[in-house]
Amino acid sequence: MINYRFLNKITTVMIVAALSFSCKSSVSRNAEQAKATEKPKPQQNLIYGDLIIKQQSDYLMIPVSLAEQNEDKGIDLNVSRSYEHERSNQLYNIIFYRKQDGEAHLLLNKKAAIASFDLLEVKAANKPTTRVWLYKIIDEDTNTDKKLNIEDATIGYLSDLSGKKLQQITPNNTRIISWVIVPSQNAIFLKIIKDSDNDKKFTKEDKTNFVRVNFDK
């Protein structure tokens, strides 16, 4: 009974994941047949990664990747040191499954690419330990090449351990270079680069800056 409930809820979320990515303006079957002579679009297959289990969390995590089945994938998404996937697969969502009752939901409700995600633990003096997920997410085609990849802006997001309360912590049209946690301040400092010359590229000519995010706000 428990196994059935697990599979039922996970399957439902997987279907939602597939629909969330392929959510585009609907095209009738007749219209598709009329365009049969056009170059076929790349086939998109969902790949569900291995379970990620953290003792600190009440949730299991299932990475959802996308494999492009064509010669010109145009995807070269480097994933973080913490959780690596094959570079031919684009990580674009994560399923969070609660161990206790089987509740499951997606991290993202939009088309995006997750470049990396890291579990942050901050142990400040005389304060409870803070645990959050830090994500680097590509959610805008900033270089207008009709692809989401490492050439675009990479935005920082935080969520709680359940994958909820997702909030953006770095400005649009920027890229995270590095970050460091300062426990005494209960904060994270992120070094970012902004496309300051508006050439739709991130180069040495662009300006760098720093962002501070307090965990206790």
Tab-separated table of C-alpha atoms in Angstrom:
chain	number	residue	atom	x	y	z
A	1	MET	CA	0.000	0.000	0.000
A	2	ILE	CA	2.840	2.353	0.868
A	3	ASN	CA	4.708	1.528	-2.333
A	4	TYR	CA	1.573	2.118	-4.406
A	5	ARG	CA	1.044	5.529	-2.815
A	6	PHE	CA	4.678	6.440	-3.458
A	7	LEU	CA	4.539	5.470	-7.129
A	8	ASN	CA	1.161	7.106	-7.655
A	9	LYS	CA	2.221	10.507	-6.304
A	10	ILE	CA	5.641	10.473	-7.932
A	11	THR	CA	4.111	9.514	-11.284
A	12	THR	CA	1.663	12.412	-11.019
A	13	VAL	CA	4.476	14.884	-10.383
A	14	MET	CA	6.507	13.418	-13.263
A	15	ILE	CA	3.577	14.016	-15.610
A	16	VAL	CA	3.332	17.605	-14.368
A	17	ALA	CA	7.073	17.982	-14.920
A	18	ALA	CA	6.752	16.862	-18.503
A	19	LEU	CA	3.824	19.180	-19.124
A	20	SER	CA	5.571	22.144	-17.509
A	21	PHE	CA	8.462	21.862	-19.915
A	22	SER	CA	6.466	21.216	-23.053
A	23	CYS	CA	3.873	23.878	-22.226
A	24	LYS	CA	3.649	25.860	-25.450
A	25	SER	CA	0.867	27.151	-27.610
A	26	SER	CA	-1.154	24.156	-28.782
A	27	VAL	CA	-0.996	23.127	-32.420
A	28	SER	CA	-3.674	21.007	-34.063
A	29	ARG	CA	-2.876	17.628	-35.579
A	30	ASN	CA	-3.818	18.917	-39.032
A	31	ALA	CA	-1.420	21.838	-38.683
A	32	GLU	CA	1.370	19.503	-37.652
A	33	GLN	CA	0.742	17.308	-40.661
A	34	ALA	CA	0.779	20.346	-42.920
A	35	LYS	CA	4.271	21.117	-41.659
A	36	ALA	CA	5.512	17.563	-42.103
A	37	THR	CA	7.995	18.665	-44.736
A	38	GLU	CA	9.732	21.056	-42.362
A	39	LYS	CA	12.850	20.111	-40.437
A	40	PRO	CA	11.761	17.963	-37.465
A	41	LYS	CA	12.228	19.436	-34.027
A	42	PRO	CA	14.603	17.703	-31.600
A	43	GLN	CA	12.959	14.970	-29.548
A	44	GLN	CA	12.950	15.630	-25.832
A	45	ASN	CA	13.254	12.751	-23.385
A	46	LEU	CA	12.948	13.172	-19.628
A	47	ILE	CA	15.598	11.508	-17.499
A	48	TYR	CA	15.057	11.008	-13.766
A	49	GLY	CA	18.282	10.949	-11.790
A	50	ASP	CA	19.223	9.011	-8.686
A	51	LEU	CA	17.551	9.840	-5.395
A	52	ILE	CA	19.292	12.477	-3.303
A	53	ILE	CA	18.832	11.782	0.392
A	54	LYS	CA	19.899	14.220	3.093
A	55	GLN	CA	19.501	13.284	6.744
A	56	GLN	CA	18.918	16.935	7.593
A	57	SER	CA	15.821	17.050	5.373
A	58	ASP	CA	12.394	15.397	5.502
A	59	TYR	CA	12.417	15.277	1.694
A	60	LEU	CA	13.944	13.058	-0.951
A	61	MET	CA	15.015	14.790	-4.174
A	62	ILE	CA	14.788	13.472	-7.739
A	63	PRO	CA	16.658	15.517	-10.384
A	64	VAL	CA	14.798	15.821	-13.696
A	65	SER	CA	17.023	16.137	-16.750
A	66	LEU	CA	16.315	16.640	-20.412
A	67	ALA	CA	18.193	14.785	-23.140
A	68	GLU	CA	18.127	16.379	-26.565
A	69	GLN	CA	18.123	13.706	-29.273
A	70	ASN	CA	19.596	15.536	-32.232
A	71	GLU	CA	23.032	16.208	-33.641
A	72	ASP	CA	23.051	19.916	-32.832
A	73	LYS	CA	22.039	19.891	-29.183
A	74	GLY	CA	23.346	23.340	-28.466
A	75	ILE	CA	23.527	22.394	-24.797
A	76	ASP	CA	26.737	22.448	-22.807
A	77	LEU	CA	25.522	22.928	-19.282
A	78	ASN	CA	28.250	22.580	-16.672
A	79	VAL	CA	26.819	21.390	-13.360
A	80	SER	CA	28.271	22.129	-9.963
A	81	ARG	CA	30.852	20.215	-8.003
A	82	SER	CA	28.136	19.140	-5.587
A	83	TYR	CA	25.762	17.327	-7.914
A	84	GLU	CA	27.043	16.508	-11.374
A	85	HIS	CA	25.144	15.169	-14.360
A	86	GLU	CA	26.329	14.189	-17.820
A	87	ARG	CA	26.905	17.348	-19.808
A	88	SER	CA	24.671	16.007	-22.598
A	89	ASN	CA	21.727	16.165	-20.194
A	90	GLN	CA	20.181	19.430	-19.111
A	91	LEU	CA	18.956	19.512	-15.524
A	92	TYR	CA	15.795	21.584	-15.531
A	93	ASN	CA	13.755	20.637	-12.451
A	94	ILE	CA	13.803	18.755	-9.158
A	95	ILE	CA	11.027	16.673	-7.587
A	96	PHE	CA	10.775	16.950	-3.790
A	97	TYR	CA	9.133	13.945	-2.091
A	98	ARG	CA	8.255	14.065	1.611
A	99	LYS	CA	9.303	10.849	3.357
A	100	GLN	CA	6.550	10.892	5.965
A	101	ASP	CA	3.382	11.084	3.877
A	102	GLY	CA	4.434	10.966	0.222
A	103	GLU	CA	3.561	14.573	-0.651
A	104	ALA	CA	5.476	15.515	-3.809
A	105	HIS	CA	5.986	18.731	-5.739
A	106	LEU	CA	8.298	20.395	-8.254
A	107	LEU	CA	10.884	23.039	-7.440
A	108	LEU	CA	10.146	25.088	-10.578
A	109	ASN	CA	6.896	25.900	-12.375
A	110	LYS	CA	8.579	27.366	-15.449
A	111	LYS	CA	11.021	26.398	-18.166
A	112	ALA	CA	14.565	26.824	-16.873
A	113	ALA	CA	17.934	25.120	-16.539
A	114	ILE	CA	19.482	24.386	-13.147
A	115	ALA	CA	23.232	24.868	-13.450
A	116	SER	CA	23.969	23.759	-9.880
A	117	PHE	CA	22.492	23.278	-6.430
A	118	ASP	CA	24.237	23.142	-3.061
A	119	LEU	CA	23.060	22.465	0.474
A	120	LEU	CA	24.166	25.304	2.738
A	121	GLU	CA	24.527	24.854	6.497
A	122	VAL	CA	25.241	27.892	8.620
A	123	LYS	CA	26.146	27.404	12.269
A	124	ALA	CA	26.209	30.791	13.916
A	125	ALA	CA	26.959	31.222	17.616
A	126	ASN	CA	23.894	31.172	19.890
A	127	LYS	CA	21.588	30.605	16.909
A	128	PRO	CA	19.930	27.491	15.495
A	129	THR	CA	21.607	25.981	12.436
A	130	THR	CA	20.298	27.419	9.168
A	131	ARG	CA	19.906	24.974	6.276
A	132	VAL	CA	18.866	26.082	2.800
A	133	TRP	CA	19.387	25.085	-0.818
A	134	LEU	CA	21.330	27.432	-3.097
A	135	TYR	CA	20.609	27.128	-6.820
A	136	LYS	CA	22.193	28.672	-9.896
A	137	ILE	CA	19.339	28.868	-12.396
A	138	ILE	CA	19.234	29.912	-16.042
A	139	ASP	CA	15.701	31.107	-16.710
A	140	GLU	CA	16.141	33.724	-19.421
A	141	ASP	CA	17.674	33.582	-22.891
A	142	THR	CA	19.814	36.673	-22.369
A	143	ASN	CA	21.947	36.212	-25.495
A	144	THR	CA	18.829	35.614	-27.642
A	145	ASP	CA	20.091	32.416	-29.290
A	146	LYS	CA	16.810	30.636	-28.454
A	147	LYS	CA	18.558	28.310	-26.003
A	148	LEU	CA	19.054	28.176	-22.267
A	149	ASN	CA	22.703	27.392	-21.609
A	150	ILE	CA	25.866	28.603	-19.877
A	151	GLU	CA	26.140	31.540	-22.270
A	152	ASP	CA	23.085	33.099	-20.584
A	153	ALA	CA	22.763	34.819	-17.226
A	154	THR	CA	22.907	32.520	-14.205
A	155	ILE	CA	20.751	33.735	-11.317
A	156	GLY	CA	21.028	32.767	-7.657
A	157	TYR	CA	18.002	31.377	-5.823
A	158	LEU	CA	17.418	30.072	-2.296
A	159	SER	CA	14.772	27.657	-1.036
A	160	ASP	CA	14.085	25.853	2.212
A	161	LEU	CA	14.871	22.135	2.520
A	162	SER	CA	11.460	21.226	1.088
A	163	GLY	CA	12.135	23.113	-2.137
A	164	LYS	CA	9.565	25.739	-1.193
A	165	LYS	CA	9.840	29.473	-0.495
A	166	LEU	CA	12.000	29.837	-3.604
A	167	GLN	CA	13.378	33.362	-3.843
A	168	GLN	CA	15.735	35.125	-6.223
A	169	ILE	CA	18.807	36.575	-4.513
A	170	THR	CA	20.899	38.014	-7.377
A	171	PRO	CA	19.842	40.596	-10.006
A	172	ASN	CA	18.669	39.762	-13.513
A	173	ASN	CA	21.215	39.714	-16.340
A	174	THR	CA	24.075	38.705	-14.039
A	175	ARG	CA	26.141	35.607	-13.451
A	176	ILE	CA	27.425	34.215	-10.160
A	177	ILE	CA	31.215	33.933	-10.077
A	178	SER	CA	31.676	32.664	-6.534
A	179	TRP	CA	30.143	32.730	-3.084
A	180	VAL	CA	31.193	32.399	0.539
A	181	ILE	CA	29.276	31.876	3.779
A	182	VAL	CA	30.139	34.051	6.800
A	183	PRO	CA	28.713	32.241	9.867
A	184	SER	CA	29.387	35.136	12.242
A	185	GLN	CA	27.094	37.298	10.106
A	186	ASN	CA	24.650	34.467	9.353
A	187	ALA	CA	24.915	35.541	5.730
A	188	ILE	CA	26.202	34.585	2.309
A	189	PHE	CA	28.223	36.889	0.064
A	190	LEU	CA	28.055	36.327	-3.688
A	191	LYS	CA	30.430	37.746	-6.280
A	192	ILE	CA	28.577	38.452	-9.532
A	193	ILE	CA	29.308	39.846	-12.964
A	194	LYS	CA	26.814	41.992	-14.864
A	195	ASP	CA	26.525	42.463	-18.611
A	196	SER	CA	27.291	46.137	-18.100
A	197	ASP	CA	28.066	46.914	-21.749
A	198	ASN	CA	24.845	45.204	-22.924
A	199	ASP	CA	26.569	43.116	-25.588
A	200	LYS	CA	24.677	39.983	-24.446
A	201	LYS	CA	27.920	38.398	-23.293
A	202	PHE	CA	29.770	38.047	-20.004
A	203	THR	CA	33.386	39.102	-20.504
A	204	LYS	CA	36.319	40.668	-18.650
A	205	GLU	CA	35.088	44.076	-19.746
A	206	ASP	CA	31.926	43.703	-17.674
A	207	LYS	CA	31.678	45.000	-14.127
A	208	THR	CA	31.718	42.783	-11.043
A	209	ASN	CA	29.895	43.412	-7.805
A	210	PHE	CA	28.952	41.745	-4.534
A	211	VAL	CA	25.595	40.780	-3.061
A	212	ARG	CA	24.950	40.053	0.599
A	213	VAL	CA	22.011	37.885	1.659
A	214	ASN	CA	21.110	37.478	5.329
A	215	PHE	CA	19.652	34.116	6.325
A	216	ASP	CA	17.785	35.443	9.346
A	217	LYS	CA	15.649	38.004	7.534
